[in-house]
Structure formats: C-alpha cells, structure tokens
Tab-separated table of C-alpha atoms in Angstrom:
chain	number	residue	atom	x	y	z
A	199	MET	CA	-0.058	-0.299	-0.024
A	200	PHE	CA	2.798	2.412	0.885
A	201	LEU	CA	4.470	1.534	-2.405
A	202	ILE	CA	1.498	2.308	-4.505
A	203	SER	CA	1.055	5.729	-2.669
A	204	LEU	CA	4.773	6.530	-3.046
A	205	ILE	CA	4.468	5.649	-6.938
A	206	MET	CA	1.377	7.709	-7.406
A	207	MET	CA	2.688	10.890	-5.456
A	208	THR	CA	6.094	10.621	-7.701
A	209	LEU	CA	3.938	10.354	-10.767
A	210	ALA	CA	1.935	13.326	-9.764
A	211	ILE	CA	5.215	15.440	-9.131
A	212	LEU	CA	6.629	14.464	-12.515
A	213	ILE	CA	3.594	15.205	-14.434
A	214	SER	CA	2.741	18.611	-12.841
A	215	LYS	CA	6.123	20.088	-13.521
A	216	LYS	CA	5.625	23.447	-15.080
A	217	THR	CA	7.554	24.593	-17.852
A	218	PHE	CA	9.127	28.049	-18.538
A	219	MET	CA	6.247	28.641	-20.944
A	220	ASP	CA	3.530	28.168	-18.282
A	221	ARG	CA	5.093	30.621	-15.898
A	222	GLU	CA	3.553	33.357	-18.070
A	223	LYS	CA	0.187	31.848	-17.961
A	224	SER	CA	-0.002	31.486	-14.372
A	225	SER	CA	1.181	34.903	-13.478
A	226	PRO	CA	-1.772	37.207	-12.727
A	227	PHE	CA	-3.147	39.757	-15.342
A	228	GLU	CA	-3.856	43.101	-13.984
A	229	CYS	CA	-6.027	44.995	-16.524
A	230	GLY	CA	-2.845	45.336	-18.963
A	231	PHE	CA	-0.539	46.520	-16.336
A	232	ASP	CA	2.616	44.636	-15.966
A	233	PRO	CA	2.317	42.708	-12.782
A	234	LYS	CA	6.226	42.784	-12.037
A	235	SER	CA	6.258	46.572	-11.702
A	236	SER	CA	5.301	48.297	-8.128
A	237	ALA	CA	1.778	48.181	-6.988
A	238	ARG	CA	2.143	51.677	-5.516
A	239	LEU	CA	1.943	54.013	-8.460
A	240	PRO	CA	0.632	57.308	-7.997
A	241	PHE	CA	-3.075	57.652	-8.675
A	242	SER	CA	-5.263	60.618	-9.134
A	243	LEU	CA	-7.845	61.329	-6.310
A	244	GLN	CA	-9.777	63.338	-8.553
A	245	PHE	CA	-10.160	60.982	-11.285
A	246	TYR	CA	-11.336	58.448	-8.396
A	247	LEU	CA	-13.859	60.864	-6.987
A	248	ILE	CA	-15.181	61.895	-10.295
A	249	ALA	CA	-15.415	57.948	-11.010
A	250	VAL	CA	-17.659	57.558	-7.776
A	251	ILE	CA	-20.013	60.244	-8.549
A	252	PHE	CA	-20.508	58.802	-11.903
A	253	LEU	CA	-21.281	55.594	-10.565
A	254	ILE	CA	-23.668	57.006	-8.022
A	255	PHE	CA	-25.598	58.942	-10.856
A	256	ASP	CA	-25.494	56.106	-12.965
A	257	VAL	CA	-27.258	53.784	-10.082
A	258	GLU	CA	-29.516	56.615	-9.693
A	259	ILE	CA	-30.668	56.690	-13.304
A	260	THR	CA	-31.633	53.028	-13.166
A	261	LEU	CA	-33.593	54.034	-9.757
A	262	LEU	CA	-35.730	56.340	-12.058
A	263	MET	CA	-36.655	53.680	-14.729
A	264	PRO	CA	-39.411	52.108	-12.763
A	265	LEU	CA	-40.752	55.322	-12.423
A	266	ILE	CA	-41.945	55.084	-16.144
A	267	ILE	CA	-43.806	52.043	-15.317
A	268	ASN	CA	-45.317	53.670	-12.236
A	269	LEU	CA	-46.666	56.130	-14.538
A	270	LYS	CA	-49.469	53.884	-16.064
A	271	ILE	CA	-50.676	52.624	-12.495
A	272	SER	CA	-50.561	55.920	-10.412
A	273	ASN	CA	-52.093	59.382	-10.442
A	274	LEU	CA	-50.166	61.914	-12.535
A	275	LEU	CA	-49.987	64.414	-9.720
A	276	TYR	CA	-48.566	61.669	-7.303
A	277	PHE	CA	-46.072	60.657	-10.245
A	278	MET	CA	-44.910	64.230	-10.652
A	279	MET	CA	-44.344	64.896	-7.046
A	280	ILE	CA	-42.360	61.466	-6.542
A	281	SER	CA	-40.311	62.134	-9.730
A	282	PHE	CA	-39.544	65.790	-8.850
A	283	PHE	CA	-38.516	64.955	-5.388
A	284	PHE	CA	-36.075	62.345	-6.473
A	285	ILE	CA	-34.665	64.695	-8.995
A	286	PHE	CA	-34.576	67.548	-6.709
A	287	ILE	CA	-32.531	65.443	-4.188
A	288	LEU	CA	-29.814	64.493	-7.335
A	289	ILE	CA	-29.478	68.263	-7.769
A	290	ILE	CA	-29.002	68.878	-4.528
A	291	GLY	CA	-26.281	66.311	-4.220
A	292	LEU	CA	-24.786	67.453	-7.533
A	293	PHE	CA	-24.374	71.166	-5.999
A	294	HIS	CA	-23.142	69.794	-3.071
A	295	GLU	CA	-20.302	68.116	-4.726
A	296	TRP	CA	-19.803	71.193	-6.968
A	297	ASN	CA	-19.327	73.295	-3.786
A	298	GLN	CA	-17.024	71.034	-2.219
A	299	GLY	CA	-14.757	71.334	-5.223
A	300	ALA	CA	-14.973	67.563	-6.212
A	301	LEU	CA	-15.900	68.373	-9.944
A	302	LYS	CA	-12.839	70.541	-10.392
A	303	TRP	CA	-10.410	68.623	-12.496
A	304	ALA	CA	-7.364	70.623	-12.037
A	305	ASN	CA	-6.358	72.825	-9.281
C-alpha cells in the first residue's frame, strides 16, 4: 500500500512540473499593467472622485426607470411629486459636490 502511494505521488510530481512557458500563463493579469512593476503607482484622487460620482448618478438613473412603469398605474400628480422630489435630491447632491470642489479637474 505504501509503495502504491509513493508511486502515485512521484507520478503526480513528475506530471505536474511546470515548464518555462507555463509561468507566463500562471502569472496574474492586472488590466494590462505589468504585474512585476510596483503596485504603489501614483493615482489621481480627483479621477477616483469623479468616477464614484459617475457611478452614483448611473445607479440613480436605473432607479428612475421604474418610475416610467409607475406612471401607468398611479395618479399623475403623485407621479410628478415623487419624480420631482427624487430629481431635486439628485440636484442638491450635485451642487454639494460642486461646492466641495470635487468636480474641479485641475487645481
């Protein structure tokens, strides 16, 4: 029994030897960046803030889509009040970001 286990382990080690060509395949691919370089490259915080703001407004647009379906089953006045309130909150958020300076690309 021990001999069979030893033969199986030896075969597994010999079969699983990676060649030099396989090393590139097994290395991580990070969005086109060379993974061997430093991971601590400078990153624009302004670009990150604008990307987060875009993501927030993009999600809120998807929240506006069900309001179109709601138009058929609700009162027009109720629909307009809800829609204007939601858009008003978005505009207040946009002006707040503008006043905080998050939308200025260059300082």
